[in-house]
PDB file of C-alpha atoms and ligand atoms in Angstrom:
ATOM      1  CA  MET A   1      72.159 129.791 179.451  1.00  0.00           C
ATOM      2  CA  ARG A   2      69.538 130.935 182.187  1.00  0.00           C
ATOM      3  CA  GLU A   3      67.984 134.407 183.565  1.00  0.00           C
ATOM      4  CA  GLU A   4      68.218 134.686 186.957  1.00  0.00           C
ATOM      5  CA  ASN A   5      64.368 136.368 187.249  1.00  0.00           C
ATOM      6  CA  CYS A   6      62.647 135.023 184.094  1.00  0.00           C
ATOM      7  CA  ILE A   7      59.161 133.417 184.807  1.00  0.00           C
ATOM      8  CA  PHE A   8      59.343 131.553 181.482  1.00  0.00           C
ATOM      9  CA  CYS A   9      62.970 130.553 182.548  1.00  0.00           C
ATOM     10  CA  LYS A  10      61.929 128.621 185.542  1.00  0.00           C
ATOM     11  CA  ILE A  11      58.196 126.861 183.925  1.00  0.00           C
ATOM     12  CA  ALA A  12      60.736 125.586 180.562  1.00  0.00           C
ATOM     13  CA  ASN A  13      62.957 124.472 182.776  1.00  0.00           C
ATOM     14  CA  GLY A  14      59.902 123.177 185.778  1.00  0.00           C
ATOM     15  CA  GLU A  15      61.002 124.710 188.438  1.00  0.00           C
ATOM     16  CA  ILE A  16      57.825 126.706 188.550  1.00  0.00           C
ATOM     17  CA  PRO A  17      55.043 123.914 187.599  1.00  0.00           C
ATOM     18  CA  SER A  18      52.828 124.564 184.560  1.00  0.00           C
ATOM     19  CA  LYS A  19      50.656 122.611 181.831  1.00  0.00           C
ATOM     20  CA  THR A  20      52.942 121.116 179.542  1.00  0.00           C
ATOM     21  CA  LEU A  21      51.234 119.466 175.815  1.00  0.00           C
ATOM     22  CA  TYR A  22      55.244 118.800 175.190  1.00  0.00           C
ATOM     23  CA  GLU A  23      58.217 118.319 175.984  1.00  0.00           C
ATOM     24  CA  ASN A  24      62.052 117.431 174.483  1.00  0.00           C
ATOM     25  CA  ASP A  25      65.439 118.345 175.055  1.00  0.00           C
ATOM     26  CA  THR A  26      65.404 121.797 173.685  1.00  0.00           C
ATOM     27  CA  PHE A  27      61.515 123.173 174.248  1.00  0.00           C
ATOM     28  CA  ARG A  28      58.457 122.801 176.483  1.00  0.00           C
ATOM     29  CA  VAL A  29      54.790 123.508 175.661  1.00  0.00           C
ATOM     30  CA  ILE A  30      52.156 125.123 178.252  1.00  0.00           C
ATOM     31  CA  LEU A  31      48.959 126.348 178.166  1.00  0.00           C
ATOM     32  CA  ASP A  32      48.787 129.872 178.767  1.00  0.00           C
ATOM     33  CA  VAL A  33      47.209 131.110 182.043  1.00  0.00           C
ATOM     34  CA  GLY A  34      45.900 133.801 180.365  1.00  0.00           C
ATOM     35  CA  PRO A  35      44.594 132.129 176.969  1.00  0.00           C
ATOM     36  CA  ALA A  36      43.128 134.011 173.696  1.00  0.00           C
ATOM     37  CA  THR A  37      40.867 130.871 172.943  1.00  0.00           C
ATOM     38  CA  LYS A  38      40.375 127.549 174.573  1.00  0.00           C
ATOM     39  CA  GLY A  39      43.984 125.437 173.941  1.00  0.00           C
ATOM     40  CA  HIS A  40      45.921 128.733 173.039  1.00  0.00           C
ATOM     41  CA  ALA A  41      49.700 127.459 174.320  1.00  0.00           C
ATOM     42  CA  LEU A  42      52.972 128.871 174.354  1.00  0.00           C
ATOM     43  CA  ILE A  43      56.230 127.018 172.398  1.00  0.00           C
ATOM     44  CA  LEU A  44      59.334 127.761 175.521  1.00  0.00           C
ATOM     45  CA  PRO A  45      62.572 127.776 174.442  1.00  0.00           C
ATOM     46  CA  LYS A  46      64.281 125.747 177.275  1.00  0.00           C
ATOM     47  CA  LYS A  47      66.949 128.188 177.381  1.00  0.00           C
ATOM     48  CA  HIS A  48      66.833 132.551 177.298  1.00  0.00           C
ATOM     49  CA  PHE A  49      66.470 134.639 173.928  1.00  0.00           C
ATOM     50  CA  ALA A  50      65.345 137.920 174.991  1.00  0.00           C
ATOM     51  CA  ASP A  51      63.576 137.345 171.227  1.00  0.00           C
ATOM     52  CA  LEU A  52      63.663 136.609 167.820  1.00  0.00           C
ATOM     53  CA  TYR A  53      66.642 138.772 167.320  1.00  0.00           C
ATOM     54  CA  GLU A  54      68.122 136.647 170.013  1.00  0.00           C
ATOM     55  CA  LEU A  55      67.741 133.331 169.360  1.00  0.00           C
ATOM     56  CA  PRO A  56      70.078 131.594 166.774  1.00  0.00           C
ATOM     57  CA  GLU A  57      68.390 130.836 163.447  1.00  0.00           C
ATOM     58  CA  GLU A  58      68.556 127.186 164.105  1.00  0.00           C
ATOM     59  CA  MET A  59      66.360 127.193 166.932  1.00  0.00           C
ATOM     60  CA  ALA A  60      63.476 129.512 164.564  1.00  0.00           C
ATOM     61  CA  ALA A  61      63.752 126.060 162.101  1.00  0.00           C
ATOM     62  CA  GLU A  62      63.410 123.964 165.095  1.00  0.00           C
ATOM     63  CA  VAL A  63      60.235 126.648 166.227  1.00  0.00           C
ATOM     64  CA  MET A  64      58.630 126.460 163.374  1.00  0.00           C
ATOM     65  CA  LYS A  65      58.236 123.032 162.903  1.00  0.00           C
ATOM     66  CA  LEU A  66      57.128 122.172 166.925  1.00  0.00           C
ATOM     67  CA  ALA A  67      54.447 124.937 165.743  1.00  0.00           C
ATOM     68  CA  LYS A  68      53.900 123.010 162.455  1.00  0.00           C
ATOM     69  CA  LYS A  69      53.284 119.293 164.883  1.00  0.00           C
ATOM     70  CA  MET A  70      51.655 121.437 167.652  1.00  0.00           C
ATOM     71  CA  ALA A  71      49.123 122.949 165.193  1.00  0.00           C
ATOM     72  CA  GLU A  72      48.178 119.128 163.463  1.00  0.00           C
ATOM     73  CA  THR A  73      48.049 117.831 167.432  1.00  0.00           C
ATOM     74  CA  MET A  74      46.316 120.492 168.119  1.00  0.00           C
ATOM     75  CA  THR A  75      43.636 120.552 165.945  1.00  0.00           C
ATOM     76  CA  LYS A  76      42.628 117.370 165.777  1.00  0.00           C
ATOM     77  CA  LYS A  77      42.805 116.819 169.498  1.00  0.00           C
ATOM     78  CA  LEU A  78      40.568 119.706 169.337  1.00  0.00           C
ATOM     79  CA  SER A  79      38.787 120.551 166.652  1.00  0.00           C
ATOM     80  CA  CYS A  80      39.321 123.657 166.470  1.00  0.00           C
ATOM     81  CA  ASP A  81      38.481 124.766 162.473  1.00  0.00           C
ATOM     82  CA  GLY A  82      41.397 127.181 162.558  1.00  0.00           C
ATOM     83  CA  PHE A  83      44.984 128.156 164.064  1.00  0.00           C
ATOM     84  CA  ASN A  84      46.912 131.370 164.724  1.00  0.00           C
ATOM     85  CA  LEU A  85      50.658 131.371 165.565  1.00  0.00           C
ATOM     86  CA  VAL A  86      51.338 134.694 166.616  1.00  0.00           C
ATOM     87  CA  GLN A  87      54.780 136.269 168.415  1.00  0.00           C
ATOM     88  CA  ASN A  88      55.257 139.252 169.366  1.00  0.00           C
ATOM     89  CA  ASN A  89      59.099 141.382 170.154  1.00  0.00           C
ATOM     90  CA  GLY A  90      59.728 144.072 171.463  1.00  0.00           C
ATOM     91  CA  GLU A  91      57.147 146.249 173.947  1.00  0.00           C
ATOM     92  CA  ALA A  92      55.796 148.310 170.714  1.00  0.00           C
ATOM     93  CA  ALA A  93      54.955 145.058 169.169  1.00  0.00           C
ATOM     94  CA  GLY A  94      52.496 143.853 172.486  1.00  0.00           C
ATOM     95  CA  GLN A  95      55.724 141.652 174.394  1.00  0.00           C
ATOM     96  CA  THR A  96      55.125 141.649 177.934  1.00  0.00           C
ATOM     97  CA  VAL A  97      56.899 139.075 178.554  1.00  0.00           C
ATOM     98  CA  PHE A  98      60.979 138.927 178.204  1.00  0.00           C
ATOM     99  CA  HIS A  99      61.652 135.239 177.099  1.00  0.00           C
ATOM    100  CA  PHE A 100      61.187 134.434 173.400  1.00  0.00           C
ATOM    101  CA  HIS A 101      57.657 132.489 172.654  1.00  0.00           C
ATOM    102  CA  MET A 102      55.340 131.885 169.858  1.00  0.00           C
ATOM    103  CA  HIS A 103      51.739 131.392 171.023  1.00  0.00           C
ATOM    104  CA  LEU A 104      49.818 128.629 169.263  1.00  0.00           C
ATOM    105  CA  ILE A 105      46.361 129.411 169.506  1.00  0.00           C
ATOM    106  CA  PRO A 106      43.580 127.209 167.682  1.00  0.00           C
ATOM    107  CA  ARG A 107      40.467 129.148 166.211  1.00  0.00           C
ATOM    108  CA  TYR A 108      36.829 127.980 166.609  1.00  0.00           C
ATOM    109  CA  LYS A 109      34.027 129.478 164.632  1.00  0.00           C
ATOM    110  CA  ASP A 110      32.146 130.742 167.687  1.00  0.00           C
ATOM    111  CA  ASP A 111      35.113 131.869 169.331  1.00  0.00           C
ATOM    112  CA  SER A 112      34.906 135.267 171.178  1.00  0.00           C
ATOM    113  CA  GLN A 113      38.010 137.083 169.014  1.00  0.00           C
ATOM    114  CA  LYS A 114      37.955 138.885 165.889  1.00  0.00           C
ATOM    115  CA  GLU A 115      38.111 136.921 162.774  1.00  0.00           C
ATOM    116  CA  LYS A 116      41.616 138.582 162.138  1.00  0.00           C
ATOM    117  CA  LEU A 117      44.007 138.908 165.703  1.00  0.00           C
ATOM    118  CA  GLY A 118      45.732 142.142 165.467  1.00  0.00           C
ATOM    119  CA  TRP A 119      46.002 144.508 162.183  1.00  0.00           C
ATOM    120  CA  THR A 120      43.447 147.605 161.439  1.00  0.00           C
ATOM    121  CA  PRO A 121      44.697 147.513 157.393  1.00  0.00           C
ATOM    122  CA  GLY A 122      46.431 151.025 155.870  1.00  0.00           C
ATOM    123  CA  LYS A 123      46.094 151.984 152.990  1.00  0.00           C
ATOM    124  CA  PRO A 124      49.184 153.563 151.365  1.00  0.00           C
ATOM    125  CA  SER A 125      50.349 155.058 148.591  1.00  0.00           C
ATOM    126  CA  HIS A 126      52.459 152.879 145.504  1.00  0.00           C
ATOM    127  CA  GLU A 127      55.185 155.217 146.205  1.00  0.00           C
ATOM    128  CA  GLU A 128      55.009 154.584 149.939  1.00  0.00           C
ATOM    129  CA  LEU A 129      54.525 150.979 149.380  1.00  0.00           C
ATOM    130  CA  GLU A 130      58.081 151.667 147.144  1.00  0.00           C
ATOM    131  CA  ASN A 131      59.846 153.959 149.266  1.00  0.00           C
ATOM    132  CA  ILE A 132      59.241 151.595 151.987  1.00  0.00           C
ATOM    133  CA  ARG A 133      60.406 148.765 149.903  1.00  0.00           C
ATOM    134  CA  THR A 134      63.608 150.606 148.750  1.00  0.00           C
ATOM    135  CA  MET A 135      63.869 151.388 152.788  1.00  0.00           C
ATOM    136  CA  ILE A 136      64.507 147.910 153.260  1.00  0.00           C
ATOM    137  CA  VAL A 137      66.290 145.896 150.453  1.00  0.00           C
ATOM    138  CA  GLU A 138      69.082 148.479 149.678  1.00  0.00           C
TER     139      GLU A 138
HETATM  140  P1  5GP B   1      53.719 138.135 174.683  1.00  0.00           P
HETATM  141  O1  5GP B   1      52.980 138.828 175.433  1.00  0.00           O
HETATM  142  O2  5GP B   1      54.594 137.853 175.775  1.00  0.00           O
HETATM  143  O3  5GP B   1      54.368 137.998 173.418  1.00  0.00           O
HETATM  144  O4  5GP B   1      53.067 137.152 175.583  1.00  0.00           O
HETATM  145  C1  5GP B   1      52.624 136.492 176.891  1.00  0.00           C
HETATM  146  C2  5GP B   1      51.830 135.667 177.362  1.00  0.00           C
HETATM  147  O5  5GP B   1      52.422 134.708 178.855  1.00  0.00           O
HETATM  148  C3  5GP B   1      51.077 136.032 177.782  1.00  0.00           C
HETATM  149  O6  5GP B   1      49.457 135.466 176.739  1.00  0.00           O
HETATM  150  C4  5GP B   1      49.836 136.037 178.852  1.00  0.00           C
HETATM  151  O7  5GP B   1      49.132 135.502 179.411  1.00  0.00           O
HETATM  152  C5  5GP B   1      51.266 134.686 179.047  1.00  0.00           C
HETATM  153  N1  5GP B   1      51.996 134.352 180.473  1.00  0.00           N
HETATM  154  C6  5GP B   1      52.518 135.383 181.936  1.00  0.00           C
HETATM  155  N2  5GP B   1      52.992 134.244 182.511  1.00  0.00           N
HETATM  156  C7  5GP B   1      52.528 133.001 182.469  1.00  0.00           C
HETATM  157  C8  5GP B   1      52.602 132.282 183.808  1.00  0.00           C
HETATM  158  O8  5GP B   1      53.256 132.673 184.290  1.00  0.00           O
HETATM  159  N3  5GP B   1      52.391 130.999 182.841  1.00  0.00           N
HETATM  160  C9  5GP B   1      51.810 130.891 181.781  1.00  0.00           C
HETATM  161  N4  5GP B   1      51.529 129.330 181.430  1.00  0.00           N
HETATM  162  N5  5GP B   1      51.623 132.197 180.590  1.00  0.00           N
HETATM  163  C10 5GP B   1      51.407 132.981 181.042  1.00  0.00           C
HETATM  164 ZN1   ZN B   2      63.466 133.782 179.713  1.00  0.00          ZN
END
């Protein structure tokens, strides 16, 4: 399963060279060319799945196992102070390459990013939270 014009299919399968940190039959882990911090990497499945919704459940489990392994190794080797896992799905969520990938982002006390990546906390009422809970669980 490979999509003709997908850059991550080409990178994951070695048709386009990349700075590879790890590779097995299922995944390739590469350095991001537009890193948020030093060592920012991406886990790419070798098969094409556009996003989390398309990713088979067993592969989702494998991605998380690999993310843990990479985070441990990278933390040791880079001596980073923390680690973010980020995974975007859909344009509305900031996804720009539509081949599933997990971001591995080493964090440093003095790095240039906001400590907490991503969002401004809202202030929903108890009623709003309850309405949302109902929408999801019922
Ligand atoms: P997204 O916004 O879809 O979650 O993340 C896409 C990521 O892929 C970005 O961080 C971007 O820098 C990275 N990226 C885009 N094109 C390439 C490429 O050709 N090679 C590598 N190594 N990373 C890429
Ligand atoms: Zn692809």
